[in-house]
CSV table of N, CA, C and O in Angstrom, one decimal:
chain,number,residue,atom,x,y,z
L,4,UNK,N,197.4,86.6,79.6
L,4,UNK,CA,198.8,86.2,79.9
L,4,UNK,C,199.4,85.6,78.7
L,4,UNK,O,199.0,84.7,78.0
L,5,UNK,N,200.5,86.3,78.5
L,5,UNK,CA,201.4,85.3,77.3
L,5,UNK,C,201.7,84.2,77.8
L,5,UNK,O,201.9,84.0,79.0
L,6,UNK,N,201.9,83.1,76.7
L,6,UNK,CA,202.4,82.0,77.2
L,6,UNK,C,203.8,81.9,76.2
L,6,UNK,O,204.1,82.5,75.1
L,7,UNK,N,204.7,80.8,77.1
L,7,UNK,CA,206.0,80.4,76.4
L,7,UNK,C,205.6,78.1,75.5
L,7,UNK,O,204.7,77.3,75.6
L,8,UNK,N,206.6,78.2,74.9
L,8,UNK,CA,206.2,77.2,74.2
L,8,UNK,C,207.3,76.2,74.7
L,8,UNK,O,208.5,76.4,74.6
L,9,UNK,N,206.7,75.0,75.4
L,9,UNK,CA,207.8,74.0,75.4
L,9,UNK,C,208.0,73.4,74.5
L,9,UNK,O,207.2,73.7,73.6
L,10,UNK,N,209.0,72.1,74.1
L,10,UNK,CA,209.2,71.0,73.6
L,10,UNK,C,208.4,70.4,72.9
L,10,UNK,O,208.4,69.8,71.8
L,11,UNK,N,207.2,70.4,74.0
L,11,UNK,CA,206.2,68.8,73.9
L,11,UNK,C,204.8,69.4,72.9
L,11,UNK,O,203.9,68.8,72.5
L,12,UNK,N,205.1,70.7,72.9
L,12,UNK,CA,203.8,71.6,72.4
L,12,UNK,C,203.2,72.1,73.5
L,12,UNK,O,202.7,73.2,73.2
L,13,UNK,N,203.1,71.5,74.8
L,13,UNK,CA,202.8,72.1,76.0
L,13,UNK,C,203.4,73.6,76.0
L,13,UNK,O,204.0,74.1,75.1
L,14,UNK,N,202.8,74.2,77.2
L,14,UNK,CA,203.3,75.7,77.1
L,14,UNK,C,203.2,75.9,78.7
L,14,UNK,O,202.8,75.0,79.5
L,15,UNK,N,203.9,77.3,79.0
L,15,UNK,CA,204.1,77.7,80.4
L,15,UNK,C,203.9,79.6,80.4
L,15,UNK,O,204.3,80.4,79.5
L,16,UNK,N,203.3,79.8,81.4
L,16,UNK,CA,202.9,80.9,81.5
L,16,UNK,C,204.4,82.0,80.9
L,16,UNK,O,205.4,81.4,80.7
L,17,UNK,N,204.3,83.4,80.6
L,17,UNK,CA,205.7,83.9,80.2
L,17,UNK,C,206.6,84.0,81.2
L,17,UNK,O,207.8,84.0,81.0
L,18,UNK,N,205.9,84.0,82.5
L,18,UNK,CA,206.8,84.3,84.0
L,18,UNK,C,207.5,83.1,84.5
L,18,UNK,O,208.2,83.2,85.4
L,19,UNK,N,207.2,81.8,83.8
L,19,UNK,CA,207.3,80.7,84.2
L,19,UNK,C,208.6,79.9,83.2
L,19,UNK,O,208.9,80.3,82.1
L,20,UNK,N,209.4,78.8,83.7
L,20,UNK,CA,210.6,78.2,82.8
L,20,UNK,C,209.9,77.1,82.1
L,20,UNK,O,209.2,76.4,82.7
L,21,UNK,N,210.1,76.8,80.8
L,21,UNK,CA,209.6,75.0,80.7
L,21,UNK,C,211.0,74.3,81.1
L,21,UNK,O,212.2,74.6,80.7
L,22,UNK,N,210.5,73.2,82.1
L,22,UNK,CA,211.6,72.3,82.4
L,22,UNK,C,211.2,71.0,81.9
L,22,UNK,O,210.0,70.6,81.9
L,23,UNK,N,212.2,70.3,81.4
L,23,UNK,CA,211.8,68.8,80.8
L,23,UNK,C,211.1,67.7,82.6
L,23,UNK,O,211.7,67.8,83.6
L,24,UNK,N,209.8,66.9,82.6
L,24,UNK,CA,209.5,65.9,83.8
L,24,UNK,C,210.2,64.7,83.4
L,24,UNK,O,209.4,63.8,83.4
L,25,UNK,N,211.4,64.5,83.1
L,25,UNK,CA,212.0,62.9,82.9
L,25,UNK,C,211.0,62.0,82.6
L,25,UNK,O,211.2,60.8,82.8
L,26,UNK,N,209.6,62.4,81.8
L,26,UNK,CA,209.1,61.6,80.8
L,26,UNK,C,208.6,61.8,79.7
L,26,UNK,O,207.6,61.4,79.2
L,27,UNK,N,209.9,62.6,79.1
L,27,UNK,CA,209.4,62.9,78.0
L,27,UNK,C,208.7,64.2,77.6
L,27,UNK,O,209.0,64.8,76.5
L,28,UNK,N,207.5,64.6,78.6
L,28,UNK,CA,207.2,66.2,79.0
L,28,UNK,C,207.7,67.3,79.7
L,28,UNK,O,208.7,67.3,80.5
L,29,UNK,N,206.9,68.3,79.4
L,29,UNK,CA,207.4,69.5,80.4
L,29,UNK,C,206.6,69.8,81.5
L,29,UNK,O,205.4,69.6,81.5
L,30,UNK,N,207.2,70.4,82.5
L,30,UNK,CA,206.3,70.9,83.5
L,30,UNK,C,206.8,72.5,83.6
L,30,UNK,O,207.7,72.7,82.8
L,31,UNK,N,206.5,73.7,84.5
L,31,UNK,CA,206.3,74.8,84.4
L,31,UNK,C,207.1,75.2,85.3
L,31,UNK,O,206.4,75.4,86.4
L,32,UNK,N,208.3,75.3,85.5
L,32,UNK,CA,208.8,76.2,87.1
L,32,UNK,C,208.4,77.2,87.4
L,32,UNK,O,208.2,78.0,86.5
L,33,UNK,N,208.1,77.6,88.7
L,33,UNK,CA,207.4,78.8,88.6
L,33,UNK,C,207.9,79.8,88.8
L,33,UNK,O,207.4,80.5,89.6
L,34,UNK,N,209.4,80.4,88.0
L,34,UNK,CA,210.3,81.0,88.0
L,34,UNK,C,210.4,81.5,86.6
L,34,UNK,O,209.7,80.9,85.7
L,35,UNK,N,211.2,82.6,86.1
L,35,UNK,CA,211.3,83.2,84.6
L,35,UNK,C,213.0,82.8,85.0
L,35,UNK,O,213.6,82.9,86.1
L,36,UNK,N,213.5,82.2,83.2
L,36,UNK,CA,215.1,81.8,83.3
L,36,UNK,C,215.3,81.2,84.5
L,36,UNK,O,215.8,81.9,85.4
L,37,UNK,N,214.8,79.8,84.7
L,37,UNK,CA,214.6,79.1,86.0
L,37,UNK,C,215.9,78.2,84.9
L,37,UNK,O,216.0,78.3,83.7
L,38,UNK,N,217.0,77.2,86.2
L,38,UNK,CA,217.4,76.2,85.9
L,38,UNK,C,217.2,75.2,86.3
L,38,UNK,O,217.2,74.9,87.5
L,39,UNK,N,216.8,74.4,85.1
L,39,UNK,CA,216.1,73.1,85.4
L,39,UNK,C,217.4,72.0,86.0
L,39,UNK,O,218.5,71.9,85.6
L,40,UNK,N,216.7,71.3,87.2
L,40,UNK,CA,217.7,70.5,87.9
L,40,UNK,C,217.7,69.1,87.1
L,40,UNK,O,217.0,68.9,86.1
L,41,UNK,N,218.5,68.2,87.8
L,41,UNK,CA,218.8,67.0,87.4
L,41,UNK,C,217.8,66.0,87.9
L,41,UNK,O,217.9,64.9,87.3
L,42,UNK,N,216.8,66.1,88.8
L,42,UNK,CA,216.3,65.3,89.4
L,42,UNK,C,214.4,65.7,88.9
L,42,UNK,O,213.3,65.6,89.4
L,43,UNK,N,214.8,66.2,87.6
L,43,UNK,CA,213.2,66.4,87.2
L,43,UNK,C,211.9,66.6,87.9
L,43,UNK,O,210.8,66.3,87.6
L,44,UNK,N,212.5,67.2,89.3
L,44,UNK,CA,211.5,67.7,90.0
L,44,UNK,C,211.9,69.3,90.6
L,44,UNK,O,211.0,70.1,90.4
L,45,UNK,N,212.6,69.6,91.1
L,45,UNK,CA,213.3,71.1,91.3
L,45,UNK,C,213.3,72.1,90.1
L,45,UNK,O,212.9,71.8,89.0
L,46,UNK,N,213.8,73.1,90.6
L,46,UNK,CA,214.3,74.4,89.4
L,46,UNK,C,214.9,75.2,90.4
L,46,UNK,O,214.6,75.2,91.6
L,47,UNK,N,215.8,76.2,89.7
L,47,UNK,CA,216.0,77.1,91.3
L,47,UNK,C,216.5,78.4,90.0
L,47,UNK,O,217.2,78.3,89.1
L,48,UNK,N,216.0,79.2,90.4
L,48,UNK,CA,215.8,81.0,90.1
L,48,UNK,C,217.0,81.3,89.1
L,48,UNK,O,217.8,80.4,88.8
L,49,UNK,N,216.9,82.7,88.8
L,49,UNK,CA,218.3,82.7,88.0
L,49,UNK,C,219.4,83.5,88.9
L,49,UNK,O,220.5,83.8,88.5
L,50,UNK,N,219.1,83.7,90.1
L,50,UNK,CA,220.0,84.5,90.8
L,50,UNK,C,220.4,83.4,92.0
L,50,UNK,O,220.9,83.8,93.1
L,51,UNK,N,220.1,82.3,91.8
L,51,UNK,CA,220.7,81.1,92.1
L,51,UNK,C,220.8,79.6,91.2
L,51,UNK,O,220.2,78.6,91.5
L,52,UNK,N,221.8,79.7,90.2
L,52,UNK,CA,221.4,79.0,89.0
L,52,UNK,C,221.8,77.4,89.3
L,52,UNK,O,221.3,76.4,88.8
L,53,UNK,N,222.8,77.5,90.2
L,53,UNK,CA,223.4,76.0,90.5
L,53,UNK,C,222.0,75.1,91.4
L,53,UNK,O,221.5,75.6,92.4
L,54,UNK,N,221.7,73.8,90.9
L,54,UNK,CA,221.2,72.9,91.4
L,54,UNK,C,222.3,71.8,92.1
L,54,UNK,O,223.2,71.2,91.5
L,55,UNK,N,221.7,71.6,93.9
L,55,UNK,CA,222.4,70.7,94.3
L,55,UNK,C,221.7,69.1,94.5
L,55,UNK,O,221.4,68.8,95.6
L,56,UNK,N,221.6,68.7,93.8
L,56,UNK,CA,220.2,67.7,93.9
L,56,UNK,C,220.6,66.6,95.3
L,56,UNK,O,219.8,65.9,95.8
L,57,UNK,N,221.8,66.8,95.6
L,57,UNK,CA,222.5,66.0,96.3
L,57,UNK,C,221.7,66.6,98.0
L,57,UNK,O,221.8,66.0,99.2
L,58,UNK,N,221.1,67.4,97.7
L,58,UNK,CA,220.7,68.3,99.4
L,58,UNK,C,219.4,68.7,98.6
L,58,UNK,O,218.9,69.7,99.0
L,59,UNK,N,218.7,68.1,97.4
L,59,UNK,CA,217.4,68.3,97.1
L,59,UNK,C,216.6,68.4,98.5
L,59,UNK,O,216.5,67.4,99.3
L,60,UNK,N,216.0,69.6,98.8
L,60,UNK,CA,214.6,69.1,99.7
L,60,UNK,C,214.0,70.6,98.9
L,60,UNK,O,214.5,71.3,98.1
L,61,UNK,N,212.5,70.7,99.7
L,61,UNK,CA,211.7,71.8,98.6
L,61,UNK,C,211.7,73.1,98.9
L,61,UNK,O,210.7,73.8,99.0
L,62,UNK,N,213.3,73.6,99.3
L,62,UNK,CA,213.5,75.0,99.7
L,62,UNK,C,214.4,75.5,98.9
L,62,UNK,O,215.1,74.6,98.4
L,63,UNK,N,214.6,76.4,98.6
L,63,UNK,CA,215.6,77.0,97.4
L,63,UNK,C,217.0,76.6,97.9
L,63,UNK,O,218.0,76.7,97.1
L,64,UNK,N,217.3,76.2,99.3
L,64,UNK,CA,218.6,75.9,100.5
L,64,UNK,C,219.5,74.9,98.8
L,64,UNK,O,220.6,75.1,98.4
L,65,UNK,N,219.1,74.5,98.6
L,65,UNK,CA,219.6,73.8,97.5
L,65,UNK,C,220.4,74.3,96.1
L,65,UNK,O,221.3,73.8,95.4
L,66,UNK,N,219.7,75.7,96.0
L,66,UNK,CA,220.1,76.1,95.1
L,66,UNK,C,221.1,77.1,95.4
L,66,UNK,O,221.1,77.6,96.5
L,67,UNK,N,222.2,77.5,94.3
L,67,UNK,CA,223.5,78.0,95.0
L,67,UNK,C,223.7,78.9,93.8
L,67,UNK,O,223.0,78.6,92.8
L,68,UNK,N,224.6,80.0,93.6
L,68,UNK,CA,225.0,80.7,92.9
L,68,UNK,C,226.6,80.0,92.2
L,68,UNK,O,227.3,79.4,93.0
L,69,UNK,N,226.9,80.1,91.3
L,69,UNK,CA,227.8,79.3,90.7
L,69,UNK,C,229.2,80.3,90.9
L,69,UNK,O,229.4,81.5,91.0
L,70,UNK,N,229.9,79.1,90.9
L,70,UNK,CA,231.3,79.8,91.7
L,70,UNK,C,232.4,80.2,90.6
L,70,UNK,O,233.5,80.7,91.0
């Protein structure tokens, strides 16, 4: 498997986004061109790019297509 390169030198599978963990590291969305949310725990797809962190729970219901 290729890997992608984060920030931290960490890396993430090619199929996968690096999203920053609000400490400083990355962790792996398990999405390709995923957007990383505000609450350093979510990501939501690229065919739903808007994060609502405001209705965060761990279903994509959160993520929305931008208007």
């Amino acid at each position: 498997f290729k890997a992608i390169e984060c920030g931290d030198g960490s890396s993430c599978l090619a199929d996968q986004t690096c999203c920053p963990d609000g400490a400083g590291g990355y962790g792996c969305c398990p999405t390709p061109d995923a957007t990383c949310c505000e609450d350093h725990i979510h990501c939501c797809p690229l065919d739903y790019p808007v994060c609502d962190v405001n209705m965060a729970r761990y279903t994509i219901s959160f993520c929305s297509v931008r208007e």
